[in-house]
């Protein structure tokens, strides 16, 4: 959703971004691009070991942006989503004024006229019911006429806004990001940039049989920023922060994460999320009017309005965001498998993130409070998907995986860390600053 405030139309943009795809029982000829090849033959061996960083959540479309939108040229119309963003505060204000006016009008009515009004409503209850039912039918027709099939997954989705309008918004957002990070962009000669560019190029080439992947031009931007973050805009602009490069253990984990972010763009999660939020906001206007009409005092109406907004957020917005994240995990794992990535490393990354948060002493919030699945549940979900991903990898004629399972290596490292923690008081033990733990999770 976006909230506008202040002179110059400053925009606070929060479009959460998600995860699911169709079961991958396809033949090799249909499912795999002919360019699929071992990841190791394309990308030089890179080992990055550092999970001491606090892993903040900065997923693809879970972004908060403050930006000034300048006046458009005289002959250029604003994108439809931007128009609804602008009028959204006015809609809420109108609902509040209407509800408050109805309450004052009712209070001002003499008791005898109130009874006459109630009696008239009882006599015409079938007409009122017919009118409400007609509105309900129109709403249902609108909903079902705006359903589309999700690419790759085949799942139906609500699409209120056109994709072409979001392309214009993507360009506006891209300009904002480039202006924000213009002094932090790494050059193309940087080693980190080259690794990200090679991985994204390999993922897109290996999945070029997917029309939505081949239709976009993937452009790389690596930002010198310690946050553990990566996101992909709907127009194919890929942003990766150096904090993420420090947090992953190898190119297999990084390949999965980039596949996840690419999946957000391919599945058009930004459009889906905005469409759902727009529909829920429209319905909430009805409840908002009723709240201000029924509540006897303004203070009580404000509290009721806050409760209604939180119920919408925790019952619809955040669960839907977690669903989209699970969908992107599933499709991203498919993309990685077709690129001959060791998909077993995907769940290890989230286990490392969970461990890093525990070491940093971060509170573990319930999942229902978050827009993303918990690290633990995310790792478990990926573990359930890995067997199918390995079949996809095998169907693409990828070479057999050599070496032990990364998940086994992680468990052995955890066991070793626990043993070292128990023996810290031994005379020969080396003291280490607990506030700056240095952990290594080798995969070979």
CSV table of C-alpha atoms in Angstrom, one decimal:
chain,number,residue,atom,x,y,z
A,1,UNK,CA,0.0,0.0,0.0
A,2,UNK,CA,1.1,3.6,-0.3
A,3,UNK,CA,0.4,6.5,2.0
A,4,UNK,CA,0.9,10.0,0.8
A,5,UNK,CA,1.7,12.9,3.1
A,6,UNK,CA,3.1,16.4,3.0
A,7,UNK,CA,3.7,19.0,0.3
A,8,UNK,CA,5.1,17.7,-2.9
A,9,UNK,CA,3.2,14.4,-2.7
A,10,UNK,CA,5.8,12.3,-0.8
A,11,UNK,CA,5.1,8.6,-1.2
A,12,UNK,CA,5.6,5.9,1.4
A,13,UNK,CA,5.6,2.7,-0.7
A,14,UNK,CA,5.3,-0.7,0.8
A,15,UNK,CA,4.6,-3.4,-1.7
A,16,UNK,CA,5.4,-6.7,-0.1
A,17,UNK,CA,6.5,-9.2,-2.4
A,18,UNK,CA,6.2,-14.2,-2.0
A,19,UNK,CA,5.9,-18.2,-3.2
A,20,UNK,CA,4.2,-21.5,-4.9
A,21,UNK,CA,4.7,-23.2,-8.3
A,22,UNK,CA,3.2,-26.1,-10.3
A,23,UNK,CA,4.6,-29.5,-9.4
A,24,UNK,CA,7.6,-30.1,-11.7
A,25,UNK,CA,6.8,-33.5,-13.3
A,26,UNK,CA,7.9,-32.5,-16.8
A,27,UNK,CA,9.9,-34.2,-19.4
A,28,UNK,CA,13.5,-33.0,-19.9
A,29,UNK,CA,12.7,-31.5,-23.3
A,30,UNK,CA,9.8,-29.4,-22.1
A,31,UNK,CA,11.2,-28.5,-18.7
A,32,UNK,CA,14.9,-27.8,-19.2
A,33,UNK,CA,16.6,-25.2,-21.4
A,34,UNK,CA,19.2,-26.7,-23.6
A,35,UNK,CA,21.8,-24.4,-22.0
A,36,UNK,CA,21.6,-26.0,-18.6
A,37,UNK,CA,25.1,-26.8,-17.4
A,38,UNK,CA,26.9,-27.3,-14.1
A,39,UNK,CA,27.1,-24.1,-12.1
A,40,UNK,CA,30.7,-24.8,-11.3
A,41,UNK,CA,31.6,-24.7,-14.9
A,42,UNK,CA,30.1,-21.2,-15.3
A,43,UNK,CA,31.0,-19.5,-12.0
A,44,UNK,CA,34.4,-19.6,-10.4
A,45,UNK,CA,34.7,-21.2,-7.0
A,46,UNK,CA,33.8,-18.7,-4.4
A,47,UNK,CA,33.6,-19.2,-0.7
A,48,UNK,CA,32.1,-16.5,1.5
A,49,UNK,CA,31.8,-17.3,5.2
A,50,UNK,CA,30.4,-14.8,7.6
A,51,UNK,CA,27.1,-15.1,9.4
A,52,UNK,CA,28.0,-12.7,12.2
A,53,UNK,CA,25.9,-10.0,10.4
A,54,UNK,CA,22.5,-9.4,11.8
A,55,UNK,CA,20.1,-10.7,9.1
A,56,UNK,CA,17.5,-8.0,8.6
A,57,UNK,CA,14.5,-8.7,6.4
A,58,UNK,CA,14.7,-6.8,3.1
A,59,UNK,CA,12.9,-9.1,0.6
A,60,UNK,CA,12.1,-8.2,-2.9
A,61,UNK,CA,8.9,-6.1,-2.6
A,62,UNK,CA,8.9,-5.6,1.2
A,63,UNK,CA,10.3,-2.1,0.6
A,64,UNK,CA,9.6,1.2,2.3
A,65,UNK,CA,10.3,4.2,0.1
A,66,UNK,CA,9.9,7.9,0.6
A,67,UNK,CA,9.9,9.7,-2.7
A,68,UNK,CA,8.7,12.9,-4.3
A,69,UNK,CA,6.7,12.5,-7.5
A,70,UNK,CA,7.2,15.4,-9.8
A,71,UNK,CA,4.6,16.8,-12.1
A,72,UNK,CA,4.1,14.7,-15.2
A,73,UNK,CA,4.4,16.2,-18.7
A,74,UNK,CA,1.2,17.8,-19.9
A,75,UNK,CA,0.3,15.0,-22.3
A,76,UNK,CA,1.4,12.1,-20.1
A,77,UNK,CA,-1.2,10.5,-17.9
A,78,UNK,CA,-0.3,9.1,-14.5
A,79,UNK,CA,-0.4,5.3,-14.1
A,80,UNK,CA,-3.7,3.9,-12.8
A,81,UNK,CA,-2.1,2.5,-9.6
A,82,UNK,CA,-0.5,5.9,-8.9
A,83,UNK,CA,-3.9,7.5,-9.3
A,84,UNK,CA,-5.5,5.2,-6.8
A,85,UNK,CA,-2.6,5.8,-4.4
A,86,UNK,CA,-3.2,9.5,-4.6
A,87,UNK,CA,-7.0,9.3,-4.0
A,88,UNK,CA,-6.8,6.6,-1.3
A,89,UNK,CA,-6.5,9.2,1.6
A,90,UNK,CA,-9.3,11.2,0.1
A,91,UNK,CA,-11.5,8.0,0.0
A,92,UNK,CA,-10.9,7.3,3.7
A,93,UNK,CA,-11.6,11.0,4.6
A,94,UNK,CA,-14.8,10.8,2.7
A,95,UNK,CA,-15.9,7.6,4.5
A,96,UNK,CA,-15.1,9.2,7.9
A,97,UNK,CA,-17.0,12.4,7.0
A,98,UNK,CA,-20.0,10.4,5.6
A,99,UNK,CA,-20.2,8.1,8.7
A,100,UNK,CA,-19.9,11.0,11.1
A,101,UNK,CA,-22.6,12.9,9.2
A,102,UNK,CA,-24.9,10.0,9.4
A,103,UNK,CA,-24.3,9.7,13.2
A,104,UNK,CA,-25.0,13.4,13.7
A,105,UNK,CA,-28.1,13.3,11.5
A,106,UNK,CA,-29.5,10.3,13.5
A,107,UNK,CA,-28.8,12.0,16.8
A,108,UNK,CA,-30.5,15.2,15.7
A,109,UNK,CA,-33.7,13.3,14.7
A,110,UNK,CA,-36.7,13.6,17.1
A,111,UNK,CA,-37.7,10.3,18.7
A,112,UNK,CA,-41.0,10.2,16.7
A,113,UNK,CA,-39.2,10.6,13.4
A,114,UNK,CA,-36.7,7.9,14.4
A,115,UNK,CA,-39.6,5.5,14.9
A,116,UNK,CA,-41.1,6.5,11.6
A,117,UNK,CA,-37.7,5.9,9.9
A,118,UNK,CA,-37.4,2.4,11.5
A,119,UNK,CA,-41.0,1.5,10.5
A,120,UNK,CA,-40.3,2.6,6.9
A,121,UNK,CA,-37.1,0.5,6.9
A,122,UNK,CA,-39.1,-2.5,8.2
A,123,UNK,CA,-41.7,-2.1,5.5
A,124,UNK,CA,-39.1,-1.8,2.7
A,125,UNK,CA,-36.7,-4.4,4.1
A,126,UNK,CA,-37.0,-6.6,0.9
A,127,UNK,CA,-36.2,-3.6,-1.3
A,128,UNK,CA,-33.2,-2.8,0.9
A,129,UNK,CA,-32.1,-6.5,0.8
A,130,UNK,CA,-32.5,-6.5,-3.0
A,131,UNK,CA,-30.3,-3.4,-3.3
A,132,UNK,CA,-27.6,-4.8,-1.1
A,133,UNK,CA,-27.7,-8.2,-2.9
A,134,UNK,CA,-27.4,-6.3,-6.2
A,135,UNK,CA,-24.2,-4.6,-5.0
A,136,UNK,CA,-22.9,-8.0,-3.8
A,137,UNK,CA,-23.6,-9.5,-7.2
A,138,UNK,CA,-21.7,-6.6,-8.9
A,139,UNK,CA,-18.8,-7.1,-6.5
A,140,UNK,CA,-18.7,-10.9,-7.2
A,141,UNK,CA,-18.8,-10.3,-11.0
A,142,UNK,CA,-16.0,-7.8,-10.7
A,143,UNK,CA,-13.9,-10.2,-8.7
A,144,UNK,CA,-14.3,-13.2,-11.1
A,145,UNK,CA,-13.8,-11.1,-14.2
A,146,UNK,CA,-10.5,-9.9,-12.9
A,147,UNK,CA,-9.0,-13.3,-12.2
A,148,UNK,CA,-6.0,-14.5,-14.2
A,149,UNK,CA,-3.8,-17.6,-14.3
A,150,UNK,CA,-0.4,-17.2,-12.5
A,151,UNK,CA,2.5,-17.9,-14.9
A,152,UNK,CA,4.4,-21.2,-14.0
A,153,UNK,CA,2.1,-22.1,-11.1
A,154,UNK,CA,-1.2,-22.0,-12.9
A,155,UNK,CA,-2.9,-20.7,-9.8
A,156,UNK,CA,-5.7,-18.1,-10.2
A,157,UNK,CA,-5.0,-14.6,-9.0
A,158,UNK,CA,-6.8,-11.3,-8.7
A,159,UNK,CA,-5.4,-8.7,-11.1
A,160,UNK,CA,-7.1,-5.3,-10.7
A,161,UNK,CA,-4.3,-3.2,-12.3
A,162,UNK,CA,-2.8,-3.7,-15.7
A,163,UNK,CA,0.8,-4.9,-16.0
A,164,UNK,CA,1.7,-2.0,-18.3
A,165,UNK,CA,0.9,0.5,-15.5
A,166,UNK,CA,3.2,-1.3,-13.1
A,167,UNK,CA,6.0,-1.1,-15.6
A,168,UNK,CA,5.7,2.7,-15.5
A,169,UNK,CA,5.8,2.6,-11.7
A,170,UNK,CA,8.8,0.2,-11.8
A,171,UNK,CA,10.7,2.8,-13.9
A,172,UNK,CA,9.8,5.5,-11.4
A,173,UNK,CA,11.0,3.3,-8.5
A,174,UNK,CA,14.1,2.3,-10.3
A,175,UNK,CA,15.0,6.0,-10.7
A,176,UNK,CA,14.5,6.5,-7.0
A,177,UNK,CA,16.7,3.6,-6.1
A,178,UNK,CA,19.5,4.7,-8.4
A,179,UNK,CA,19.4,8.2,-7.0
A,180,UNK,CA,19.4,6.8,-3.4
A,181,UNK,CA,22.4,4.5,-4.0
A,182,UNK,CA,24.3,6.4,-6.6
A,183,UNK,CA,27.3,6.8,-4.4
A,184,UNK,CA,27.3,3.2,-3.2
A,185,UNK,CA,27.1,1.3,-6.5
A,186,UNK,CA,30.0,-1.1,-7.1
A,187,UNK,CA,31.7,-0.9,-10.5
A,188,UNK,CA,31.4,-3.7,-13.0
A,189,UNK,CA,35.0,-4.6,-12.4
A,190,UNK,CA,34.3,-5.5,-8.8
A,191,UNK,CA,34.6,-9.2,-7.9
A,192,UNK,CA,31.3,-9.2,-6.1
A,193,UNK,CA,29.5,-7.6,-9.0
A,194,UNK,CA,31.0,-10.1,-11.4
A,195,UNK,CA,29.8,-13.1,-9.3
A,196,UNK,CA,26.2,-11.7,-9.1
A,197,UNK,CA,26.2,-10.9,-12.8
A,198,UNK,CA,27.4,-14.4,-13.7
A,199,UNK,CA,24.9,-16.1,-11.4
A,200,UNK,CA,21.9,-14.1,-12.7
A,201,UNK,CA,23.1,-14.7,-16.3
A,202,UNK,CA,23.3,-18.4,-15.7
A,203,UNK,CA,19.9,-18.5,-14.0
A,204,UNK,CA,18.2,-16.6,-16.8
A,205,UNK,CA,20.0,-18.7,-19.5
A,206,UNK,CA,19.0,-22.0,-17.9
A,207,UNK,CA,15.4,-20.9,-17.6
A,208,UNK,CA,15.0,-19.2,-20.9
A,209,UNK,CA,12.3,-21.7,-21.8
A,210,UNK,CA,10.1,-19.8,-19.3
A,211,UNK,CA,8.6,-16.9,-21.4
A,212,UNK,CA,8.4,-14.6,-18.4
A,213,UNK,CA,12.2,-15.1,-17.8
A,214,UNK,CA,13.3,-14.6,-21.3
A,215,UNK,CA,11.0,-11.5,-21.8
A,216,UNK,CA,12.9,-9.4,-19.2
A,217,UNK,CA,16.3,-7.9,-19.5
A,218,UNK,CA,18.1,-8.5,-16.2
A,219,UNK,CA,20.3,-5.6,-15.2
A,220,UNK,CA,22.6,-6.0,-12.2
A,221,UNK,CA,23.3,-3.4,-9.4
A,222,UNK,CA,25.4,-4.3,-6.4
A,223,UNK,CA,25.1,-1.8,-3.5
A,224,UNK,CA,27.8,-1.4,-0.9
A,225,UNK,CA,25.5,-1.6,2.0
A,226,UNK,CA,25.8,-3.9,5.1
A,227,UNK,CA,22.1,-4.9,5.1
A,228,UNK,CA,21.4,-8.5,4.2
A,229,UNK,CA,19.1,-7.6,1.3
A,230,UNK,CA,18.3,-8.3,-2.4
A,231,UNK,CA,15.3,-7.5,-4.5
A,232,UNK,CA,14.3,-7.5,-8.1
A,233,UNK,CA,12.0,-4.9,-9.6
A,234,UNK,CA,9.2,-6.0,-12.0
A,235,UNK,CA,11.2,-4.5,-14.9
A,236,UNK,CA,14.2,-6.8,-14.3
A,237,UNK,CA,16.4,-4.5,-12.3
A,238,UNK,CA,18.3,-6.6,-9.8
A,239,UNK,CA,19.7,-5.0,-6.6
A,240,UNK,CA,22.0,-7.0,-4.3
A,241,UNK,CA,23.6,-5.6,-1.2
A,242,UNK,CA,27.1,-6.5,-0.1
A,243,UNK,CA,25.7,-7.6,3.3
A,244,UNK,CA,24.0,-10.5,1.5
A,245,UNK,CA,27.3,-11.5,-0.1
A,246,UNK,CA,28.8,-11.6,3.4
A,247,UNK,CA,26.0,-13.6,4.8
A,248,UNK,CA,25.9,-16.5,2.3
A,249,UNK,CA,28.4,-19.4,2.5
A,250,UNK,CA,28.8,-20.2,-1.2
A,251,UNK,CA,27.5,-19.5,-4.7
A,252,UNK,CA,24.8,-22.2,-4.3
A,253,UNK,CA,23.1,-20.3,-1.5
A,254,UNK,CA,23.4,-17.0,-3.4
A,255,UNK,CA,22.0,-18.7,-6.5
A,256,UNK,CA,18.9,-19.8,-4.7
A,257,UNK,CA,18.3,-16.4,-3.1
A,258,UNK,CA,18.7,-14.7,-6.5
A,259,UNK,CA,16.4,-17.3,-8.0
A,260,UNK,CA,13.9,-16.5,-5.3
A,261,UNK,CA,14.0,-12.8,-6.1
A,262,UNK,CA,13.7,-13.4,-9.8
A,263,UNK,CA,10.7,-15.6,-9.1
A,264,UNK,CA,9.0,-12.6,-7.4
A,265,UNK,CA,9.4,-10.6,-10.6
A,266,UNK,CA,8.4,-13.4,-12.9
A,267,UNK,CA,5.3,-14.3,-10.8
A,268,UNK,CA,4.4,-10.6,-10.8
A,269,UNK,CA,3.9,-10.6,-7.0
A,270,UNK,CA,3.9,-6.8,-6.8
A,271,UNK,CA,0.8,-6.6,-9.0
A,272,UNK,CA,-0.9,-9.3,-7.1
A,273,UNK,CA,-0.2,-7.8,-3.8
A,274,UNK,CA,-1.3,-4.3,-4.9
A,275,UNK,CA,-4.5,-5.8,-6.4
A,276,UNK,CA,-5.5,-7.5,-3.1
A,277,UNK,CA,-4.7,-4.5,-1.0
A,278,UNK,CA,-6.7,-2.3,-3.3
A,279,UNK,CA,-9.7,-4.7,-3.0
A,280,UNK,CA,-9.4,-4.9,0.8
A,281,UNK,CA,-9.1,-1.1,1.0
A,282,UNK,CA,-12.3,-0.7,-1.0
A,283,UNK,CA,-14.2,-3.1,1.3
A,284,UNK,CA,-12.7,-1.4,4.4
A,285,UNK,CA,-14.3,1.9,3.3
A,286,UNK,CA,-17.7,0.3,3.9
A,287,UNK,CA,-16.7,-0.8,7.4
A,288,UNK,CA,-15.0,2.6,8.1
A,289,UNK,CA,-18.3,4.4,7.2
A,290,UNK,CA,-20.2,2.0,9.5
A,291,UNK,CA,-17.8,2.5,12.4
A,292,UNK,CA,-18.0,6.3,12.3
A,293,UNK,CA,-21.8,6.1,12.0
A,294,UNK,CA,-22.4,3.6,14.8
A,295,UNK,CA,-19.8,4.7,17.4
A,296,UNK,CA,-21.3,7.3,19.7
A,297,UNK,CA,-18.1,9.3,20.2
A,298,UNK,CA,-15.2,10.2,17.9
A,299,UNK,CA,-12.6,8.8,20.3
A,300,UNK,CA,-14.3,5.4,20.2
A,301,UNK,CA,-14.5,5.5,16.4
A,302,UNK,CA,-10.8,6.2,16.2
A,303,UNK,CA,-10.0,3.2,18.4
A,304,UNK,CA,-12.4,1.0,16.4
A,305,UNK,CA,-10.9,2.2,13.1
A,306,UNK,CA,-7.4,1.2,14.4
A,307,UNK,CA,-8.7,-2.2,15.5
A,308,UNK,CA,-10.3,-2.7,12.1
A,309,UNK,CA,-7.0,-1.8,10.3
A,310,UNK,CA,-5.0,-4.2,12.4
A,311,UNK,CA,-7.4,-7.0,11.9
A,312,UNK,CA,-7.2,-6.5,8.1
A,313,UNK,CA,-3.4,-6.4,8.4
A,314,UNK,CA,-2.9,-9.6,10.5
A,315,UNK,CA,-5.8,-11.6,9.0
A,316,UNK,CA,-5.3,-10.8,5.3
A,317,UNK,CA,-2.3,-8.7,4.4
A,318,UNK,CA,0.5,-10.5,6.2
A,319,UNK,CA,-0.8,-14.0,5.7
A,320,UNK,CA,-1.0,-13.3,1.9
A,321,UNK,CA,2.6,-11.9,2.0
A,322,UNK,CA,3.8,-15.1,3.6
A,323,UNK,CA,2.0,-17.1,1.0
A,324,UNK,CA,3.7,-15.2,-1.8
A,325,UNK,CA,7.1,-15.7,-0.1
A,326,UNK,CA,6.5,-19.5,0.0
A,327,UNK,CA,5.5,-19.4,-3.6
A,328,UNK,CA,8.7,-17.5,-4.6
A,329,UNK,CA,10.8,-20.0,-2.6
A,330,UNK,CA,9.3,-22.9,-4.5
A,331,UNK,CA,9.7,-21.3,-7.9
A,332,UNK,CA,13.1,-20.0,-7.1
A,333,UNK,CA,14.2,-23.5,-6.1
A,334,UNK,CA,12.9,-24.7,-9.5
A,335,UNK,CA,15.0,-22.0,-11.3
A,336,UNK,CA,18.1,-23.0,-9.3
A,337,UNK,CA,17.6,-26.7,-9.9
A,338,UNK,CA,17.4,-26.1,-13.7
A,339,UNK,CA,20.7,-24.1,-13.4
A,340,UNK,CA,22.3,-27.2,-11.9
A,341,UNK,CA,22.7,-25.5,-8.5
A,342,UNK,CA,23.1,-27.6,-5.3
A,343,UNK,CA,19.6,-27.0,-4.1
A,344,UNK,CA,20.3,-28.7,-0.8
A,345,UNK,CA,22.1,-25.5,0.2
A,346,UNK,CA,18.9,-23.5,0.2
A,347,UNK,CA,17.6,-24.6,3.5
A,348,UNK,CA,21.0,-24.3,5.1
A,349,UNK,CA,21.0,-20.6,4.4
A,350,UNK,CA,17.9,-20.0,6.5
A,351,UNK,CA,19.2,-22.2,9.3
A,352,UNK,CA,22.3,-20.0,9.3
A,353,UNK,CA,20.1,-16.9,9.5
A,354,UNK,CA,18.2,-18.3,12.4
A,355,UNK,CA,21.5,-19.1,14.2
A,356,UNK,CA,22.9,-15.6,13.5
A,357,UNK,CA,19.8,-14.0,15.0
A,358,UNK,CA,20.0,-16.3,18.1
A,359,UNK,CA,23.7,-15.3,18.5
A,360,UNK,CA,22.9,-11.6,18.2
A,361,UNK,CA,20.2,-12.1,20.9
A,362,UNK,CA,17.4,-10.9,18.6
A,363,UNK,CA,13.9,-11.7,20.0
A,364,UNK,CA,12.0,-14.4,18.2
A,365,UNK,CA,8.7,-13.0,17.2
A,366,UNK,CA,5.7,-15.2,16.3
A,367,UNK,CA,5.3,-15.8,12.6
A,368,UNK,CA,1.9,-14.3,12.4
A,369,UNK,CA,3.4,-10.9,13.3
A,370,UNK,CA,5.7,-11.0,10.2
A,371,UNK,CA,5.2,-10.6,6.5
A,372,UNK,CA,7.6,-13.5,6.0
A,373,UNK,CA,7.7,-17.1,7.2
A,374,UNK,CA,10.1,-17.7,10.1
A,375,UNK,CA,13.6,-18.9,9.3
A,376,UNK,CA,12.8,-22.3,10.9
A,377,UNK,CA,9.6,-22.8,8.9
A,378,UNK,CA,11.2,-21.6,5.8
A,379,UNK,CA,14.1,-24.1,6.1
A,380,UNK,CA,11.6,-26.9,6.8
A,381,UNK,CA,9.5,-25.9,3.8
A,382,UNK,CA,12.5,-26.0,1.5
A,383,UNK,CA,13.6,-29.4,2.9
A,384,UNK,CA,10.2,-30.8,1.8
A,385,UNK,CA,10.8,-29.3,-1.7
A,386,UNK,CA,14.4,-30.4,-2.2
A,387,UNK,CA,13.6,-34.0,-3.2
A,388,UNK,CA,11.4,-32.8,-6.1
A,389,UNK,CA,14.0,-30.1,-7.0
A,390,UNK,CA,16.7,-32.8,-7.2
A,391,UNK,CA,14.5,-34.7,-9.7
A,392,UNK,CA,14.2,-31.5,-11.7
A,393,UNK,CA,18.0,-31.1,-11.6
A,394,UNK,CA,18.5,-34.7,-12.7
A,395,UNK,CA,16.0,-34.3,-15.6
A,396,UNK,CA,18.1,-31.4,-16.9
A,397,UNK,CA,21.1,-33.7,-17.3
A,398,UNK,CA,23.1,-31.9,-14.5
A,399,UNK,CA,26.1,-33.8,-13.2
A,400,UNK,CA,25.8,-35.7,-10.0
A,401,UNK,CA,26.3,-33.8,-6.8
A,402,UNK,CA,29.7,-34.6,-5.3
A,403,UNK,CA,30.6,-34.3,-1.7
A,404,UNK,CA,28.5,-34.5,1.5
A,405,UNK,CA,25.1,-33.0,1.9
A,406,UNK,CA,25.4,-29.3,3.0
A,407,UNK,CA,22.7,-29.9,5.5
A,408,UNK,CA,24.7,-32.7,7.1
A,409,UNK,CA,27.8,-30.4,7.2
A,410,UNK,CA,25.7,-27.7,8.9
A,411,UNK,CA,24.5,-30.2,11.6
A,412,UNK,CA,28.0,-31.4,12.2
A,413,UNK,CA,29.2,-27.8,12.5
A,414,UNK,CA,26.5,-27.1,15.0
A,415,UNK,CA,27.4,-30.2,17.0
A,416,UNK,CA,31.0,-29.1,17.0
A,417,UNK,CA,30.1,-25.6,18.2
A,418,UNK,CA,28.1,-27.1,21.0
A,419,UNK,CA,31.0,-29.2,22.1
A,420,UNK,CA,33.3,-26.3,22.0
A,421,UNK,CA,30.8,-24.2,24.0
A,422,UNK,CA,30.7,-26.9,26.7
A,423,UNK,CA,34.5,-27.0,26.8
A,424,UNK,CA,35.1,-23.3,26.9
A,425,UNK,CA,36.4,-23.4,30.4
A,426,UNK,CA,39.2,-25.9,29.5
A,427,UNK,CA,42.7,-24.5,30.1
A,428,UNK,CA,43.7,-24.5,26.4
A,429,UNK,CA,40.5,-23.1,25.1
A,430,UNK,CA,40.8,-19.8,23.3
A,431,UNK,CA,38.7,-17.0,24.6
A,432,UNK,CA,36.5,-15.3,22.0
A,433,UNK,CA,34.4,-12.1,22.2
A,434,UNK,CA,30.8,-13.4,22.4
A,435,UNK,CA,29.5,-10.2,20.9
A,436,UNK,CA,31.4,-10.8,17.6
A,437,UNK,CA,31.1,-14.5,16.8
A,438,UNK,CA,32.9,-15.8,13.8
A,439,UNK,CA,31.3,-18.9,12.4
A,440,UNK,CA,32.3,-20.9,9.3
A,441,UNK,CA,30.0,-23.3,7.5
A,442,UNK,CA,32.1,-25.1,4.9
A,443,UNK,CA,30.3,-27.1,2.2
A,444,UNK,CA,33.3,-29.2,1.2
